[in-house]
C-alpha cells in the first residue's frame, strides 16, 4: 500500500478524515478532508517537521505550532481562513481549517497575466483589513505572497497565518534554501531582523506589485540574486498600477519607519478606489472665475495697468448679495411653512431655502463677465432671494433645498443629485 493511500485512509482525532490531496509545498501537504462529527468539508494542512531538528527542538516546534494556530483562530475576518483545530498525529502537527475551494492569486497571475488596477484595488483593501485585524491581535503573518491569497469570487482570503515559519521568520537552512519566499520578504527580515506588522505591509506591497505587473518587484534568477537586489536596488516603479501606484510604492518603502502604516495605506487605497474626485474637490465656477481674474490681472499689469484698478472696476459693476457678505433682512428670511415661500419673497425671481444643513448653492448672473451672487452652504432654515432679469442657479443636492422660481415652488429633487435652474424674470425653466 502506498504512502498516499495510507494517508487517505487516515482519520485524525477520530473525526477528521483525509479525502484527497490539494497541494504540496516545502512546508507540508494540504488535504481536502471531512469532519465526520460536524459533517462538513475542511482543509487539513499536514506540517512537515524539519528532519534536522533534535528531539527538544521538535517539542518546541509542536508548542509553537499549537500557539500560532490558536492565535488566528481568535481573529474573525471574512478575509482570513478560519482555523478550526490542531491535531498531533503520527508524530507531526495537522492544522484543520476552513476549506476555500478557489484559485490562488498566484495561479491567476500565472494563467491570465497581470490584473487591472480596478480588480487589484478591492483585493488589496480586503487583505489590508485582514492584516489590521491580525495585527491588532498580535499576530504577524510572515509569508504574505500571491500563493497564500485565495480569490473566491469577489472575496480575497489570506491563508497560512503564522504557520509557514514556525521555526523562524527568515533564515538560510544548512542546505542553503531560503525559509520562506525571498521575492516577497521585507528587506529588514531578509537582513535577519524579526518580522513585524510593518514587514507584513511590505510583503502586501510586493504581492500587489506582482498582481499588477505579473512578477514580484525584486525577483531574480536565484535566491541569492533576489536577496542582493532586495538589499541594494531601489524598488521599481509599477508601470501598470494606475491610481494604485502611490499605495504600492508607499508599502514598498525599504525603511520600515517610512513605510505606509495601516491607516495611511487604507486612506490612499480608499482615494484610489473612489477615483480622482475623492481627494481634492474640483474647482467651483467661482474659483474658476477668480483664477481667470487673476490671469487677466496679470496680463493687464504686464502692460503697465495696475491690477487694483481692474478689481475695483469689477467691484463697481457688481451688485446684489456677495458670497462673502452677510445677507441683509432684504435678502434673508427664516423658514415659514414647508410649502410656502418665505415672507416677502413671493415676487422674487428666485428664492432658495435650506431644508437641511447640506443646502449648497451657486447663483450667478450670466453675461460676458459672469457676476457671482452666491457660492455658499446654507444652514437649515436660512433663505436667499434674488431678483435679477436673468439668473443661473446650481443646487448641489436637490433634496436639501426648497426652490421657488417666479413664485412657483419647484418639485423636490433626488437626494445627492445636482439640479440646475436658468431663471428669467416672470418665466422659468430648469
mmCIF file of C-alpha atoms in Angstrom, residues 8-252:
data_model
loop_
_atom_site.group_PDB
_atom_site.id
_atom_site.type_symbol
_atom_site.label_atom_id
_atom_site.label_comp_id
_atom_site.label_asym_id
_atom_site.label_seq_id
_atom_site.Cartn_x
_atom_site.Cartn_y
_atom_site.Cartn_z
ATOM 1 C CA UNK A 8 -6.034 8.934 2.539
ATOM 2 C CA UNK A 9 -7.378 6.288 4.898
ATOM 3 C CA UNK A 10 -6.121 8.193 7.929
ATOM 4 C CA UNK A 11 -8.649 9.653 10.364
ATOM 5 C CA UNK A 12 -7.280 12.350 12.693
ATOM 6 C CA UNK A 13 -8.567 12.598 16.263
ATOM 7 C CA UNK A 14 -11.259 10.057 15.334
ATOM 8 C CA UNK A 15 -13.164 12.691 13.327
ATOM 9 C CA UNK A 16 -11.117 14.369 10.547
ATOM 10 C CA UNK A 17 -10.917 12.065 7.529
ATOM 11 C CA UNK A 18 -8.483 12.818 4.710
ATOM 12 C CA UNK A 19 -10.199 12.744 1.309
ATOM 13 C CA UNK A 20 -7.740 13.922 -1.346
ATOM 14 C CA UNK A 21 -4.538 15.893 -1.688
ATOM 15 C CA UNK A 22 -4.988 19.530 -2.723
ATOM 16 C CA UNK A 23 -1.375 20.628 -2.901
ATOM 17 C CA UNK A 24 2.116 20.112 -1.571
ATOM 18 C CA UNK A 25 4.931 22.520 -0.762
ATOM 19 C CA UNK A 26 8.186 22.814 1.113
ATOM 20 C CA UNK A 27 6.479 23.028 4.496
ATOM 21 C CA UNK A 28 3.873 20.326 4.149
ATOM 22 C CA UNK A 29 0.840 18.984 2.341
ATOM 23 C CA UNK A 30 -2.689 20.386 2.198
ATOM 24 C CA UNK A 31 -5.541 17.888 2.078
ATOM 25 C CA UNK A 32 -9.227 18.150 1.424
ATOM 26 C CA UNK A 33 -10.857 16.482 4.394
ATOM 27 C CA UNK A 34 -14.172 15.817 6.035
ATOM 28 C CA UNK A 35 -15.195 16.449 9.620
ATOM 29 C CA UNK A 36 -17.302 13.372 10.384
ATOM 30 C CA UNK A 37 -18.530 14.828 13.674
ATOM 31 C CA UNK A 38 -19.942 18.051 12.195
ATOM 32 C CA UNK A 39 -20.448 16.621 8.689
ATOM 33 C CA UNK A 40 -18.638 19.381 6.810
ATOM 34 C CA UNK A 41 -15.760 19.663 4.372
ATOM 35 C CA UNK A 42 -12.496 21.029 5.781
ATOM 36 C CA UNK A 43 -8.942 21.726 4.686
ATOM 37 C CA UNK A 44 -6.197 19.925 6.592
ATOM 38 C CA UNK A 45 -2.596 21.042 6.472
ATOM 39 C CA UNK A 46 -0.025 18.378 7.294
ATOM 40 C CA UNK A 47 3.089 20.212 8.503
ATOM 41 C CA UNK A 48 6.462 18.720 7.692
ATOM 42 C CA UNK A 49 8.833 18.719 10.662
ATOM 43 C CA UNK A 50 12.399 19.660 9.624
ATOM 44 C CA UNK A 51 14.468 16.490 9.745
ATOM 45 C CA UNK A 52 17.494 18.190 11.311
ATOM 46 C CA UNK A 53 15.614 19.114 14.488
ATOM 47 C CA UNK A 54 16.608 17.426 17.712
ATOM 48 C CA UNK A 55 14.017 15.874 19.997
ATOM 49 C CA UNK A 56 13.968 19.022 22.173
ATOM 50 C CA UNK A 57 13.611 21.207 19.086
ATOM 51 C CA UNK A 58 10.713 19.073 17.907
ATOM 52 C CA UNK A 59 8.897 19.713 21.187
ATOM 53 C CA UNK A 60 9.469 23.444 20.735
ATOM 54 C CA UNK A 61 8.246 23.121 17.136
ATOM 55 C CA UNK A 62 4.998 21.457 18.267
ATOM 56 C CA UNK A 63 4.377 24.003 21.009
ATOM 57 C CA UNK A 64 4.961 26.903 18.690
ATOM 58 C CA UNK A 65 2.726 25.372 16.036
ATOM 59 C CA UNK A 66 -0.077 24.980 18.563
ATOM 60 C CA UNK A 67 0.367 28.535 19.848
ATOM 61 C CA UNK A 68 0.450 30.104 16.397
ATOM 62 C CA UNK A 69 -2.533 28.074 15.211
ATOM 63 C CA UNK A 70 -4.605 29.154 18.203
ATOM 64 C CA UNK A 71 -3.856 32.844 17.622
ATOM 65 C CA UNK A 72 -5.506 33.263 14.181
ATOM 66 C CA UNK A 73 -8.372 31.106 15.400
ATOM 67 C CA UNK A 74 -9.300 34.048 17.635
ATOM 68 C CA UNK A 75 -9.377 36.533 14.720
ATOM 69 C CA UNK A 76 -12.694 36.994 12.936
ATOM 70 C CA UNK A 77 -12.364 38.383 9.440
ATOM 71 C CA UNK A 78 -14.022 37.366 6.164
ATOM 72 C CA UNK A 79 -10.584 37.681 4.532
ATOM 73 C CA UNK A 80 -8.815 35.249 6.871
ATOM 74 C CA UNK A 81 -9.126 31.494 6.569
ATOM 75 C CA UNK A 82 -10.636 30.246 9.796
ATOM 76 C CA UNK A 83 -8.642 27.716 11.862
ATOM 77 C CA UNK A 84 -10.823 25.014 13.442
ATOM 78 C CA UNK A 85 -8.422 22.678 15.212
ATOM 79 C CA UNK A 86 -4.829 21.443 15.641
ATOM 80 C CA UNK A 87 -4.101 17.741 15.948
ATOM 81 C CA UNK A 88 -0.834 15.916 16.701
ATOM 82 C CA UNK A 89 -0.961 12.619 14.820
ATOM 83 C CA UNK A 90 1.790 10.264 13.630
ATOM 84 C CA UNK A 91 4.433 12.454 15.222
ATOM 85 C CA UNK A 92 3.571 15.678 13.378
ATOM 86 C CA UNK A 93 1.029 18.504 13.615
ATOM 87 C CA UNK A 94 -2.053 18.777 11.395
ATOM 88 C CA UNK A 95 -3.972 22.066 11.089
ATOM 89 C CA UNK A 96 -7.717 21.784 10.412
ATOM 90 C CA UNK A 97 -9.066 24.858 8.622
ATOM 91 C CA UNK A 98 -11.926 26.300 6.622
ATOM 92 C CA UNK A 99 -11.988 24.845 3.113
ATOM 93 C CA UNK A 100 -11.910 27.547 0.440
ATOM 94 C CA UNK A 101 -12.077 25.886 -2.958
ATOM 95 C CA UNK A 102 -10.801 28.748 -5.063
ATOM 96 C CA UNK A 103 -7.688 29.514 -7.135
ATOM 97 C CA UNK A 104 -4.831 31.433 -5.624
ATOM 98 C CA UNK A 105 -3.739 34.831 -6.851
ATOM 99 C CA UNK A 106 -0.521 33.150 -7.965
ATOM 100 C CA UNK A 107 -2.455 30.738 -10.188
ATOM 101 C CA UNK A 108 -4.477 33.537 -11.724
ATOM 102 C CA UNK A 109 -1.366 35.618 -12.471
ATOM 103 C CA UNK A 110 0.358 32.591 -13.980
ATOM 104 C CA UNK A 111 -2.610 31.641 -16.162
ATOM 105 C CA UNK A 112 -4.047 35.038 -17.075
ATOM 106 C CA UNK A 113 -1.203 37.508 -16.579
ATOM 107 C CA UNK A 114 -1.300 40.821 -14.687
ATOM 108 C CA UNK A 115 -4.610 42.057 -13.323
ATOM 109 C CA UNK A 116 -6.044 45.552 -13.931
ATOM 110 C CA UNK A 117 -5.920 48.117 -11.081
ATOM 111 C CA UNK A 118 -9.716 48.098 -10.719
ATOM 112 C CA UNK A 119 -9.543 44.429 -9.724
ATOM 113 C CA UNK A 120 -6.366 44.615 -7.650
ATOM 114 C CA UNK A 121 -7.652 47.552 -5.590
ATOM 115 C CA UNK A 122 -10.503 45.646 -3.862
ATOM 116 C CA UNK A 123 -8.162 42.688 -3.288
ATOM 117 C CA UNK A 124 -5.664 44.989 -1.583
ATOM 118 C CA UNK A 125 -8.378 46.560 0.569
ATOM 119 C CA UNK A 126 -9.549 43.172 1.852
ATOM 120 C CA UNK A 127 -6.008 41.998 2.563
ATOM 121 C CA UNK A 128 -5.255 45.238 4.372
ATOM 122 C CA UNK A 129 -8.354 44.756 6.529
ATOM 123 C CA UNK A 130 -7.288 41.178 7.273
ATOM 124 C CA UNK A 131 -3.812 42.302 8.323
ATOM 125 C CA UNK A 132 -5.221 45.067 10.507
ATOM 126 C CA UNK A 133 -7.386 42.545 12.349
ATOM 127 C CA UNK A 134 -4.486 40.131 12.768
ATOM 128 C CA UNK A 135 -2.008 42.754 13.879
ATOM 129 C CA UNK A 136 -4.439 44.086 16.466
ATOM 130 C CA UNK A 137 -4.482 40.559 17.882
ATOM 131 C CA UNK A 138 -0.685 40.485 17.990
ATOM 132 C CA UNK A 139 -0.317 38.134 15.007
ATOM 133 C CA UNK A 140 2.304 38.631 12.286
ATOM 134 C CA UNK A 141 1.708 36.608 9.128
ATOM 135 C CA UNK A 142 5.332 36.480 7.856
ATOM 136 C CA UNK A 143 4.582 34.862 4.495
ATOM 137 C CA UNK A 144 2.250 37.079 2.508
ATOM 138 C CA UNK A 145 2.519 36.223 -1.167
ATOM 139 C CA UNK A 146 0.155 35.543 -4.092
ATOM 140 C CA UNK A 147 0.240 31.808 -3.360
ATOM 141 C CA UNK A 148 -1.299 32.461 0.061
ATOM 142 C CA UNK A 149 -4.136 34.615 -1.290
ATOM 143 C CA UNK A 150 -7.237 32.775 -2.492
ATOM 144 C CA UNK A 151 -9.755 34.536 -4.735
ATOM 145 C CA UNK A 152 -13.249 33.168 -4.143
ATOM 146 C CA UNK A 153 -15.286 35.360 -6.472
ATOM 147 C CA UNK A 154 -15.095 38.884 -5.073
ATOM 148 C CA UNK A 155 -13.720 37.588 -1.770
ATOM 149 C CA UNK A 156 -9.958 37.653 -1.182
ATOM 150 C CA UNK A 157 -8.829 35.244 1.531
ATOM 151 C CA UNK A 158 -5.446 35.217 3.239
ATOM 152 C CA UNK A 159 -4.242 31.757 4.265
ATOM 153 C CA UNK A 160 -1.440 30.320 6.437
ATOM 154 C CA UNK A 161 -1.352 32.871 9.243
ATOM 155 C CA UNK A 162 1.838 32.325 11.206
ATOM 156 C CA UNK A 163 2.040 28.681 10.163
ATOM 157 C CA UNK A 164 4.668 28.738 7.459
ATOM 158 C CA UNK A 165 7.600 29.815 9.648
ATOM 159 C CA UNK A 166 7.192 28.034 12.965
ATOM 160 C CA UNK A 167 10.978 27.791 13.348
ATOM 161 C CA UNK A 168 11.820 31.397 12.420
ATOM 162 C CA UNK A 169 10.682 34.180 10.128
ATOM 163 C CA UNK A 170 13.567 34.211 7.674
ATOM 164 C CA UNK A 171 16.804 32.250 7.592
ATOM 165 C CA UNK A 172 19.011 30.118 5.376
ATOM 166 C CA UNK A 173 18.973 26.438 6.144
ATOM 167 C CA UNK A 174 22.127 24.337 6.200
ATOM 168 C CA UNK A 175 21.457 23.299 2.622
ATOM 169 C CA UNK A 176 21.220 26.915 1.517
ATOM 170 C CA UNK A 177 17.458 27.019 0.875
ATOM 171 C CA UNK A 178 15.674 30.151 1.978
ATOM 172 C CA UNK A 179 12.987 29.520 4.567
ATOM 173 C CA UNK A 180 10.054 31.284 3.022
ATOM 174 C CA UNK A 181 9.510 33.425 -0.060
ATOM 175 C CA UNK A 182 12.519 35.691 -0.689
ATOM 176 C CA UNK A 183 10.757 37.558 -3.501
ATOM 177 C CA UNK A 184 8.109 38.743 -1.024
ATOM 178 C CA UNK A 185 10.053 39.095 2.221
ATOM 179 C CA UNK A 186 10.687 42.567 3.658
ATOM 180 C CA UNK A 187 14.280 43.880 3.451
ATOM 181 C CA UNK A 188 14.716 44.078 7.217
ATOM 182 C CA UNK A 189 13.539 40.480 7.652
ATOM 183 C CA UNK A 190 15.893 39.283 4.921
ATOM 184 C CA UNK A 191 18.683 41.053 6.840
ATOM 185 C CA UNK A 192 17.918 38.950 9.919
ATOM 186 C CA UNK A 193 15.613 41.229 11.889
ATOM 187 C CA UNK A 194 12.421 39.989 13.490
ATOM 188 C CA UNK A 195 9.233 40.106 11.440
ATOM 189 C CA UNK A 196 6.794 42.865 12.447
ATOM 190 C CA UNK A 197 3.461 44.230 11.217
ATOM 191 C CA UNK A 198 5.432 46.683 9.053
ATOM 192 C CA UNK A 199 7.201 43.783 7.339
ATOM 193 C CA UNK A 200 3.790 42.237 6.578
ATOM 194 C CA UNK A 201 2.796 45.517 4.928
ATOM 195 C CA UNK A 202 5.926 45.389 2.751
ATOM 196 C CA UNK A 203 5.016 41.859 1.659
ATOM 197 C CA UNK A 204 1.500 43.075 0.871
ATOM 198 C CA UNK A 205 3.009 45.770 -1.355
ATOM 199 C CA UNK A 206 5.132 43.164 -3.148
ATOM 200 C CA UNK A 207 2.043 40.975 -3.604
ATOM 201 C CA UNK A 208 0.030 43.847 -5.102
ATOM 202 C CA UNK A 209 3.019 44.732 -7.318
ATOM 203 C CA UNK A 210 3.078 41.156 -8.618
ATOM 204 C CA UNK A 211 -0.677 41.231 -9.261
ATOM 205 C CA UNK A 212 -0.317 44.410 -11.321
ATOM 206 C CA UNK A 213 2.979 43.698 -13.095
ATOM 207 C CA UNK A 214 2.952 39.904 -13.351
ATOM 208 C CA UNK A 215 6.096 39.427 -11.222
ATOM 209 C CA UNK A 216 7.357 40.487 -7.773
ATOM 210 C CA UNK A 217 9.498 43.650 -7.583
ATOM 211 C CA UNK A 218 12.893 42.051 -6.835
ATOM 212 C CA UNK A 219 12.592 38.595 -8.353
ATOM 213 C CA UNK A 220 15.819 37.377 -9.975
ATOM 214 C CA UNK A 221 17.124 34.052 -11.301
ATOM 215 C CA UNK A 222 18.028 32.628 -7.897
ATOM 216 C CA UNK A 223 17.632 33.252 -4.178
ATOM 217 C CA UNK A 224 20.979 34.978 -3.638
ATOM 218 C CA UNK A 225 20.458 37.306 -6.624
ATOM 219 C CA UNK A 226 16.989 38.149 -5.337
ATOM 220 C CA UNK A 227 18.300 38.929 -1.850
ATOM 221 C CA UNK A 228 21.107 41.023 -3.332
ATOM 222 C CA UNK A 229 18.626 43.077 -5.384
ATOM 223 C CA UNK A 230 16.409 43.449 -2.337
ATOM 224 C CA UNK A 231 19.307 44.810 -0.310
ATOM 225 C CA UNK A 232 20.972 47.034 -2.896
ATOM 226 C CA UNK A 233 18.487 48.188 -5.525
ATOM 227 C CA UNK A 234 15.670 50.735 -5.233
ATOM 228 C CA UNK A 235 12.136 49.474 -5.509
ATOM 229 C CA UNK A 236 10.951 49.593 -9.138
ATOM 230 C CA UNK A 237 8.069 51.870 -10.010
ATOM 231 C CA UNK A 238 4.975 49.884 -11.026
ATOM 232 C CA UNK A 239 4.024 50.709 -14.610
ATOM 233 C CA UNK A 240 0.518 49.251 -14.681
ATOM 234 C CA UNK A 241 -0.701 50.383 -11.253
ATOM 235 C CA UNK A 242 -2.590 53.487 -12.379
ATOM 236 C CA UNK A 243 -4.198 55.099 -9.293
ATOM 237 C CA UNK A 244 -2.753 52.342 -7.080
ATOM 238 C CA UNK A 245 0.851 53.463 -7.674
ATOM 239 C CA UNK A 246 1.076 55.629 -4.509
ATOM 240 C CA UNK A 247 -0.215 52.734 -2.420
ATOM 241 C CA UNK A 248 2.202 50.147 -3.827
ATOM 242 C CA UNK A 249 5.219 52.478 -3.734
ATOM 243 C CA UNK A 250 4.397 53.565 -0.185
ATOM 244 C CA UNK A 251 4.186 49.964 1.012
ATOM 245 C CA UNK A 252 7.496 49.113 -0.676
#
